[in-house]
Short mmCIF file of N, CA and C in Angstrom, two decimals:
data_model
loop_
_atom_site.label_atom_id
_atom_site.label_comp_id
_atom_site.label_asym_id
_atom_site.label_seq_id
_atom_site.Cartn_x
_atom_site.Cartn_y
_atom_site.Cartn_z
N MET A 1 -9.60 -20.67 -29.73
CA MET A 1 -10.73 -20.41 -28.84
C MET A 1 -11.00 -21.64 -27.98
N LYS A 2 -11.14 -21.43 -26.70
CA LYS A 2 -11.40 -22.54 -25.79
C LYS A 2 -12.86 -22.92 -25.84
N ARG A 3 -13.11 -24.20 -25.76
CA ARG A 3 -14.50 -24.66 -25.76
C ARG A 3 -15.09 -24.55 -24.36
N ASN A 4 -16.39 -24.42 -24.31
CA ASN A 4 -17.06 -24.38 -23.02
C ASN A 4 -17.23 -25.81 -22.53
N THR A 5 -16.69 -26.07 -21.37
CA THR A 5 -16.81 -27.38 -20.75
C THR A 5 -17.76 -27.28 -19.57
N TRP A 6 -18.17 -28.41 -19.06
CA TRP A 6 -19.07 -28.39 -17.90
C TRP A 6 -18.36 -27.75 -16.71
N GLN A 7 -17.03 -27.94 -16.63
CA GLN A 7 -16.29 -27.35 -15.52
C GLN A 7 -16.30 -25.81 -15.61
N ARG A 8 -16.05 -25.30 -16.81
CA ARG A 8 -16.04 -23.85 -17.00
C ARG A 8 -17.43 -23.27 -16.71
N GLU A 9 -18.46 -23.95 -17.15
CA GLU A 9 -19.83 -23.49 -16.90
C GLU A 9 -20.17 -23.57 -15.41
N ALA A 10 -19.66 -24.58 -14.72
CA ALA A 10 -19.89 -24.69 -13.27
C ALA A 10 -19.22 -23.53 -12.54
N VAL A 11 -18.00 -23.17 -12.94
CA VAL A 11 -17.30 -22.05 -12.32
C VAL A 11 -18.04 -20.76 -12.62
N ARG A 12 -18.46 -20.58 -13.88
CA ARG A 12 -19.20 -19.37 -14.25
C ARG A 12 -20.49 -19.26 -13.43
N GLY A 13 -21.20 -20.35 -13.26
CA GLY A 13 -22.44 -20.35 -12.47
C GLY A 13 -22.19 -20.02 -11.01
N ALA A 14 -21.13 -20.59 -10.44
CA ALA A 14 -20.80 -20.31 -9.03
C ALA A 14 -20.39 -18.86 -8.86
N LEU A 15 -19.69 -18.32 -9.83
CA LEU A 15 -19.27 -16.91 -9.77
C LEU A 15 -20.49 -16.00 -9.87
N ASP A 16 -21.42 -16.35 -10.75
CA ASP A 16 -22.66 -15.56 -10.90
C ASP A 16 -23.48 -15.55 -9.61
N ALA A 17 -23.36 -16.58 -8.80
CA ALA A 17 -24.15 -16.70 -7.57
C ALA A 17 -23.60 -15.82 -6.44
N ASN A 18 -22.43 -15.23 -6.62
CA ASN A 18 -21.82 -14.38 -5.59
C ASN A 18 -22.07 -12.91 -5.90
N ASP A 19 -22.32 -12.11 -4.85
CA ASP A 19 -22.52 -10.67 -5.02
C ASP A 19 -21.21 -9.89 -5.06
N GLY A 20 -20.16 -10.47 -4.54
CA GLY A 20 -18.90 -9.75 -4.44
C GLY A 20 -17.76 -10.56 -5.01
N PHE A 21 -16.56 -10.09 -4.74
CA PHE A 21 -15.36 -10.79 -5.18
C PHE A 21 -15.13 -12.01 -4.31
N VAL A 22 -14.62 -13.06 -4.91
CA VAL A 22 -14.42 -14.32 -4.20
C VAL A 22 -13.09 -14.93 -4.67
N SER A 23 -12.43 -15.63 -3.79
CA SER A 23 -11.18 -16.30 -4.14
C SER A 23 -11.48 -17.62 -4.86
N ALA A 24 -10.50 -18.11 -5.56
CA ALA A 24 -10.65 -19.40 -6.24
C ALA A 24 -10.90 -20.50 -5.22
N GLN A 25 -10.23 -20.43 -4.07
CA GLN A 25 -10.41 -21.46 -3.05
C GLN A 25 -11.82 -21.43 -2.46
N ALA A 26 -12.35 -20.22 -2.24
CA ALA A 26 -13.72 -20.13 -1.71
C ALA A 26 -14.72 -20.64 -2.74
N LEU A 27 -14.49 -20.32 -4.01
CA LEU A 27 -15.38 -20.79 -5.07
C LEU A 27 -15.30 -22.31 -5.19
N HIS A 28 -14.09 -22.85 -5.08
CA HIS A 28 -13.89 -24.30 -5.11
C HIS A 28 -14.65 -24.98 -3.96
N SER A 29 -14.55 -24.38 -2.77
CA SER A 29 -15.28 -24.94 -1.61
C SER A 29 -16.78 -24.90 -1.83
N ALA A 30 -17.28 -23.82 -2.39
CA ALA A 30 -18.72 -23.70 -2.66
C ALA A 30 -19.16 -24.75 -3.68
N LEU A 31 -18.36 -24.97 -4.69
CA LEU A 31 -18.69 -25.99 -5.69
C LEU A 31 -18.70 -27.37 -5.06
N HIS A 32 -17.72 -27.66 -4.22
CA HIS A 32 -17.67 -28.97 -3.56
C HIS A 32 -18.84 -29.15 -2.61
N ALA A 33 -19.30 -28.08 -1.98
CA ALA A 33 -20.45 -28.17 -1.07
C ALA A 33 -21.71 -28.58 -1.81
N THR A 34 -21.76 -28.32 -3.12
CA THR A 34 -22.92 -28.72 -3.93
C THR A 34 -22.71 -30.08 -4.57
N GLY A 35 -21.56 -30.73 -4.26
CA GLY A 35 -21.31 -32.06 -4.78
C GLY A 35 -20.47 -32.10 -6.04
N SER A 36 -19.98 -30.96 -6.51
CA SER A 36 -19.18 -30.93 -7.73
C SER A 36 -17.81 -31.54 -7.48
N PRO A 37 -17.35 -32.40 -8.41
CA PRO A 37 -16.02 -33.00 -8.25
C PRO A 37 -14.89 -32.15 -8.86
N ILE A 38 -15.19 -30.95 -9.29
CA ILE A 38 -14.22 -30.11 -9.98
C ILE A 38 -12.99 -29.85 -9.11
N GLY A 39 -11.82 -29.89 -9.73
CA GLY A 39 -10.58 -29.69 -9.00
C GLY A 39 -10.22 -28.22 -8.85
N LEU A 40 -9.40 -27.93 -7.84
CA LEU A 40 -9.00 -26.55 -7.57
C LEU A 40 -8.21 -25.95 -8.74
N ALA A 41 -7.32 -26.72 -9.34
CA ALA A 41 -6.54 -26.22 -10.48
C ALA A 41 -7.46 -25.85 -11.64
N THR A 42 -8.51 -26.63 -11.83
CA THR A 42 -9.47 -26.34 -12.90
C THR A 42 -10.22 -25.05 -12.60
N VAL A 43 -10.55 -24.81 -11.34
CA VAL A 43 -11.22 -23.57 -10.94
C VAL A 43 -10.31 -22.38 -11.24
N TYR A 44 -9.03 -22.50 -10.87
CA TYR A 44 -8.07 -21.43 -11.14
C TYR A 44 -7.98 -21.14 -12.64
N ARG A 45 -7.86 -22.18 -13.46
CA ARG A 45 -7.76 -22.00 -14.91
C ARG A 45 -9.02 -21.36 -15.48
N ALA A 46 -10.18 -21.84 -15.04
CA ALA A 46 -11.44 -21.30 -15.56
C ALA A 46 -11.60 -19.83 -15.19
N LEU A 47 -11.25 -19.47 -13.96
CA LEU A 47 -11.34 -18.07 -13.52
C LEU A 47 -10.40 -17.18 -14.33
N ALA A 48 -9.19 -17.66 -14.55
CA ALA A 48 -8.23 -16.88 -15.33
C ALA A 48 -8.74 -16.68 -16.76
N ASP A 49 -9.31 -17.72 -17.34
CA ASP A 49 -9.86 -17.61 -18.70
C ASP A 49 -11.03 -16.64 -18.75
N LEU A 50 -11.91 -16.70 -17.76
CA LEU A 50 -13.06 -15.79 -17.71
C LEU A 50 -12.58 -14.34 -17.57
N ALA A 51 -11.54 -14.12 -16.80
CA ALA A 51 -11.01 -12.76 -16.62
C ALA A 51 -10.39 -12.25 -17.92
N VAL A 52 -9.66 -13.10 -18.62
CA VAL A 52 -9.04 -12.70 -19.89
C VAL A 52 -10.11 -12.35 -20.92
N LYS A 53 -11.19 -13.11 -20.94
CA LYS A 53 -12.29 -12.86 -21.90
C LYS A 53 -13.13 -11.66 -21.52
N GLY A 54 -12.98 -11.14 -20.30
CA GLY A 54 -13.79 -10.01 -19.85
C GLY A 54 -15.10 -10.43 -19.22
N ASP A 55 -15.27 -11.73 -18.98
CA ASP A 55 -16.49 -12.23 -18.35
C ASP A 55 -16.40 -12.19 -16.83
N ALA A 56 -15.23 -11.90 -16.31
CA ALA A 56 -15.03 -11.79 -14.86
C ALA A 56 -14.05 -10.65 -14.59
N ASP A 57 -14.30 -9.95 -13.50
CA ASP A 57 -13.37 -8.94 -13.02
C ASP A 57 -12.39 -9.65 -12.09
N SER A 58 -11.19 -9.14 -12.04
CA SER A 58 -10.18 -9.71 -11.15
C SER A 58 -9.46 -8.57 -10.45
N LEU A 59 -9.18 -8.76 -9.18
CA LEU A 59 -8.38 -7.80 -8.43
C LEU A 59 -7.58 -8.53 -7.39
N GLN A 60 -6.61 -7.84 -6.86
CA GLN A 60 -5.78 -8.43 -5.82
C GLN A 60 -6.20 -7.85 -4.48
N SER A 61 -6.47 -8.71 -3.52
CA SER A 61 -6.88 -8.28 -2.19
C SER A 61 -5.70 -7.61 -1.50
N PRO A 62 -5.98 -6.87 -0.42
CA PRO A 62 -4.87 -6.26 0.33
C PRO A 62 -3.86 -7.30 0.82
N GLU A 63 -4.29 -8.55 0.97
CA GLU A 63 -3.39 -9.62 1.40
C GLU A 63 -2.64 -10.25 0.24
N GLY A 64 -2.91 -9.81 -1.00
CA GLY A 64 -2.21 -10.33 -2.17
C GLY A 64 -2.90 -11.47 -2.89
N GLU A 65 -4.09 -11.85 -2.44
CA GLU A 65 -4.81 -12.97 -3.05
C GLU A 65 -5.62 -12.47 -4.24
N SER A 66 -5.64 -13.23 -5.34
CA SER A 66 -6.47 -12.88 -6.49
C SER A 66 -7.92 -13.19 -6.18
N LEU A 67 -8.78 -12.22 -6.45
CA LEU A 67 -10.22 -12.37 -6.23
C LEU A 67 -10.94 -12.13 -7.55
N TYR A 68 -12.08 -12.79 -7.72
CA TYR A 68 -12.82 -12.73 -8.97
C TYR A 68 -14.29 -12.43 -8.71
N ARG A 69 -14.92 -11.82 -9.72
CA ARG A 69 -16.33 -11.48 -9.64
C ARG A 69 -16.92 -11.55 -11.04
N ALA A 70 -18.13 -12.07 -11.16
CA ALA A 70 -18.79 -12.07 -12.46
C ALA A 70 -18.95 -10.62 -12.92
N CYS A 71 -18.60 -10.37 -14.15
CA CYS A 71 -18.63 -9.01 -14.68
C CYS A 71 -19.97 -8.77 -15.36
N SER A 72 -20.62 -7.68 -14.97
CA SER A 72 -21.93 -7.38 -15.56
C SER A 72 -21.81 -6.55 -16.83
N THR A 73 -20.62 -6.05 -17.12
CA THR A 73 -20.42 -5.26 -18.33
C THR A 73 -19.00 -5.46 -18.83
N ASN A 74 -18.82 -5.40 -20.12
CA ASN A 74 -17.47 -5.46 -20.69
C ASN A 74 -16.86 -4.08 -20.83
N ASP A 75 -17.65 -3.03 -20.50
CA ASP A 75 -17.15 -1.67 -20.56
C ASP A 75 -16.25 -1.40 -19.37
N HIS A 76 -15.37 -0.44 -19.52
CA HIS A 76 -14.48 -0.03 -18.44
C HIS A 76 -15.32 0.46 -17.26
N HIS A 77 -14.99 -0.01 -16.07
CA HIS A 77 -15.75 0.39 -14.88
C HIS A 77 -14.89 0.23 -13.64
N HIS A 78 -15.42 0.70 -12.53
CA HIS A 78 -14.73 0.66 -11.25
C HIS A 78 -15.65 0.02 -10.21
N HIS A 79 -15.09 -0.28 -9.04
CA HIS A 79 -15.86 -0.96 -8.00
C HIS A 79 -15.75 -0.26 -6.65
N LEU A 80 -16.82 -0.34 -5.89
CA LEU A 80 -16.85 0.04 -4.49
C LEU A 80 -17.02 -1.28 -3.75
N ILE A 81 -16.07 -1.63 -2.87
CA ILE A 81 -16.02 -2.97 -2.28
C ILE A 81 -15.98 -2.88 -0.77
N CYS A 82 -16.88 -3.62 -0.10
CA CYS A 82 -16.88 -3.66 1.36
C CYS A 82 -15.72 -4.55 1.84
N ARG A 83 -14.88 -3.98 2.69
CA ARG A 83 -13.74 -4.71 3.25
C ARG A 83 -14.17 -5.85 4.15
N ASN A 84 -15.38 -5.76 4.70
CA ASN A 84 -15.83 -6.77 5.65
C ASN A 84 -16.57 -7.92 4.98
N CYS A 85 -17.65 -7.61 4.29
CA CYS A 85 -18.50 -8.68 3.72
C CYS A 85 -18.27 -8.94 2.24
N GLY A 86 -17.53 -8.04 1.57
CA GLY A 86 -17.23 -8.25 0.16
C GLY A 86 -18.29 -7.73 -0.81
N LEU A 87 -19.37 -7.15 -0.30
CA LEU A 87 -20.39 -6.58 -1.19
C LEU A 87 -19.69 -5.66 -2.18
N THR A 88 -20.04 -5.79 -3.45
CA THR A 88 -19.40 -5.00 -4.49
C THR A 88 -20.45 -4.30 -5.34
N VAL A 89 -20.19 -3.03 -5.61
CA VAL A 89 -21.07 -2.22 -6.44
C VAL A 89 -20.23 -1.66 -7.58
N GLU A 90 -20.69 -1.85 -8.81
CA GLU A 90 -20.00 -1.23 -9.94
C GLU A 90 -20.39 0.24 -9.97
N ILE A 91 -19.38 1.10 -10.10
CA ILE A 91 -19.62 2.54 -10.06
C ILE A 91 -19.03 3.23 -11.28
N GLU A 92 -19.62 4.36 -11.62
CA GLU A 92 -19.06 5.23 -12.65
C GLU A 92 -18.17 6.23 -11.94
N ALA A 93 -17.09 6.59 -12.58
CA ALA A 93 -16.16 7.52 -11.96
C ALA A 93 -15.62 8.48 -13.02
N ASP A 94 -16.51 9.33 -13.51
CA ASP A 94 -16.13 10.26 -14.57
C ASP A 94 -14.96 11.16 -14.16
N ALA A 95 -14.95 11.59 -12.91
CA ALA A 95 -13.86 12.45 -12.43
C ALA A 95 -12.53 11.70 -12.49
N VAL A 96 -12.53 10.42 -12.18
CA VAL A 96 -11.31 9.60 -12.24
C VAL A 96 -10.85 9.47 -13.69
N GLU A 97 -11.79 9.26 -14.60
CA GLU A 97 -11.45 9.12 -16.01
C GLU A 97 -10.78 10.40 -16.53
N THR A 98 -11.37 11.54 -16.20
CA THR A 98 -10.82 12.82 -16.62
C THR A 98 -9.44 13.04 -16.02
N TRP A 99 -9.31 12.80 -14.74
CA TRP A 99 -8.03 12.96 -14.05
C TRP A 99 -6.96 12.08 -14.68
N ALA A 100 -7.27 10.80 -14.93
CA ALA A 100 -6.29 9.87 -15.49
C ALA A 100 -5.81 10.33 -16.87
N LYS A 101 -6.73 10.77 -17.71
CA LYS A 101 -6.35 11.26 -19.04
C LYS A 101 -5.50 12.51 -18.94
N ASP A 102 -5.88 13.42 -18.06
CA ASP A 102 -5.13 14.68 -17.88
C ASP A 102 -3.72 14.43 -17.37
N VAL A 103 -3.58 13.58 -16.36
CA VAL A 103 -2.27 13.29 -15.79
C VAL A 103 -1.38 12.62 -16.83
N ALA A 104 -1.94 11.69 -17.57
CA ALA A 104 -1.16 11.01 -18.61
C ALA A 104 -0.70 12.02 -19.67
N ALA A 105 -1.61 12.85 -20.14
CA ALA A 105 -1.27 13.83 -21.18
C ALA A 105 -0.23 14.83 -20.69
N LYS A 106 -0.38 15.32 -19.47
CA LYS A 106 0.57 16.29 -18.92
C LYS A 106 1.97 15.72 -18.80
N ASN A 107 2.06 14.40 -18.71
CA ASN A 107 3.36 13.75 -18.58
C ASN A 107 3.83 13.08 -19.87
N GLY A 108 3.13 13.38 -20.97
CA GLY A 108 3.54 12.87 -22.27
C GLY A 108 3.20 11.43 -22.54
N PHE A 109 2.27 10.87 -21.78
CA PHE A 109 1.88 9.48 -21.98
C PHE A 109 0.66 9.40 -22.90
N THR A 110 0.62 8.36 -23.69
CA THR A 110 -0.55 8.05 -24.51
C THR A 110 -0.97 6.62 -24.23
N ALA A 111 -2.17 6.28 -24.64
CA ALA A 111 -2.70 4.92 -24.46
C ALA A 111 -2.61 4.48 -22.99
N ALA A 112 -2.82 5.41 -22.09
CA ALA A 112 -2.75 5.11 -20.66
C ALA A 112 -3.99 4.33 -20.21
N ALA A 113 -3.80 3.45 -19.27
CA ALA A 113 -4.90 2.68 -18.68
C ALA A 113 -4.78 2.78 -17.17
N HIS A 114 -5.86 2.48 -16.48
CA HIS A 114 -5.85 2.55 -15.02
C HIS A 114 -6.86 1.58 -14.43
N VAL A 115 -6.65 1.28 -13.16
CA VAL A 115 -7.58 0.46 -12.39
C VAL A 115 -7.82 1.20 -11.08
N VAL A 116 -9.08 1.47 -10.78
CA VAL A 116 -9.43 2.14 -9.53
C VAL A 116 -10.55 1.36 -8.86
N ASP A 117 -10.28 0.85 -7.69
CA ASP A 117 -11.29 0.20 -6.86
C ASP A 117 -11.26 0.88 -5.50
N VAL A 118 -12.43 1.16 -4.96
CA VAL A 118 -12.54 1.86 -3.69
C VAL A 118 -13.02 0.87 -2.63
N PHE A 119 -12.27 0.76 -1.54
CA PHE A 119 -12.61 -0.16 -0.46
C PHE A 119 -13.13 0.63 0.74
N GLY A 120 -14.14 0.12 1.40
CA GLY A 120 -14.70 0.74 2.58
C GLY A 120 -15.62 -0.25 3.28
N LEU A 121 -16.55 0.27 4.08
CA LEU A 121 -17.55 -0.57 4.74
C LEU A 121 -18.92 -0.22 4.18
N CYS A 122 -19.69 -1.24 3.83
CA CYS A 122 -21.05 -1.01 3.35
C CYS A 122 -21.92 -0.55 4.53
N ALA A 123 -23.12 -0.11 4.23
CA ALA A 123 -24.02 0.41 5.28
C ALA A 123 -24.28 -0.63 6.37
N ALA A 124 -24.56 -1.87 5.97
CA ALA A 124 -24.87 -2.91 6.96
C ALA A 124 -23.66 -3.20 7.86
N CYS A 125 -22.47 -3.28 7.28
CA CYS A 125 -21.28 -3.55 8.08
C CYS A 125 -20.92 -2.36 8.96
N THR A 126 -21.23 -1.15 8.51
CA THR A 126 -20.99 0.04 9.33
C THR A 126 -21.88 0.00 10.57
N VAL A 127 -23.15 -0.37 10.39
CA VAL A 127 -24.07 -0.47 11.52
C VAL A 127 -23.57 -1.51 12.51
N THR A 128 -23.15 -2.66 12.00
CA THR A 128 -22.66 -3.73 12.86
C THR A 128 -21.41 -3.29 13.62
N ALA A 129 -20.47 -2.65 12.92
CA ALA A 129 -19.23 -2.19 13.55
C ALA A 129 -19.52 -1.13 14.61
N THR A 130 -20.45 -0.23 14.32
CA THR A 130 -20.81 0.81 15.28
C THR A 130 -21.45 0.20 16.51
N SER A 131 -22.34 -0.77 16.32
CA SER A 131 -23.01 -1.44 17.45
C SER A 131 -22.00 -2.19 18.31
N GLN A 132 -21.06 -2.86 17.66
CA GLN A 132 -20.04 -3.61 18.41
C GLN A 132 -19.13 -2.67 19.19
N ALA A 133 -18.77 -1.55 18.59
CA ALA A 133 -17.93 -0.56 19.28
C ALA A 133 -18.65 0.02 20.48
N ALA A 134 -19.96 0.31 20.31
CA ALA A 134 -20.76 0.87 21.41
C ALA A 134 -20.87 -0.15 22.55
N ALA A 135 -21.08 -1.41 22.20
CA ALA A 135 -21.19 -2.47 23.21
C ALA A 135 -19.87 -2.64 23.95
N ALA A 136 -18.78 -2.58 23.24
CA ALA A 136 -17.46 -2.73 23.87
C ALA A 136 -17.15 -1.55 24.79
N ALA A 137 -17.56 -0.38 24.38
CA ALA A 137 -17.31 0.82 25.18
C ALA A 137 -18.11 0.84 26.48
N SER A 138 -19.30 0.23 26.44
CA SER A 138 -20.14 0.23 27.63
C SER A 138 -19.85 -0.94 28.55
N ALA A 139 -19.02 -1.86 28.09
CA ALA A 139 -18.70 -3.05 28.92
C ALA A 139 -17.64 -2.78 29.94
#
């Protein structure tokens, strides 16, 4: 079992301060902006440890970068994520759970697992995008 160090607690605190998924580099920059001397490699290690323990969610961005978010539950869950601002909402997806179990069973699979995250634009980013499109169209 790994001990809690000030570095790990600093990373956990910085992750808790974000509403959405964040990269290790962005988290490292945020920590440095507050005067923390923590190194980037330490941030990467701490995030990986938090994800393994279930204290952080991890996903891969469309660009292939690993992103992390403080996890509010250790139960299986899914996310709705804004492609623009990163706002993330944990969602229940009973239909997905049923579908995944059914598809696995129909194909002879057991102990199946899945990851489902839905990407889109949040309400605020939709308003901004619509306003920008309208302004561009009238120009």
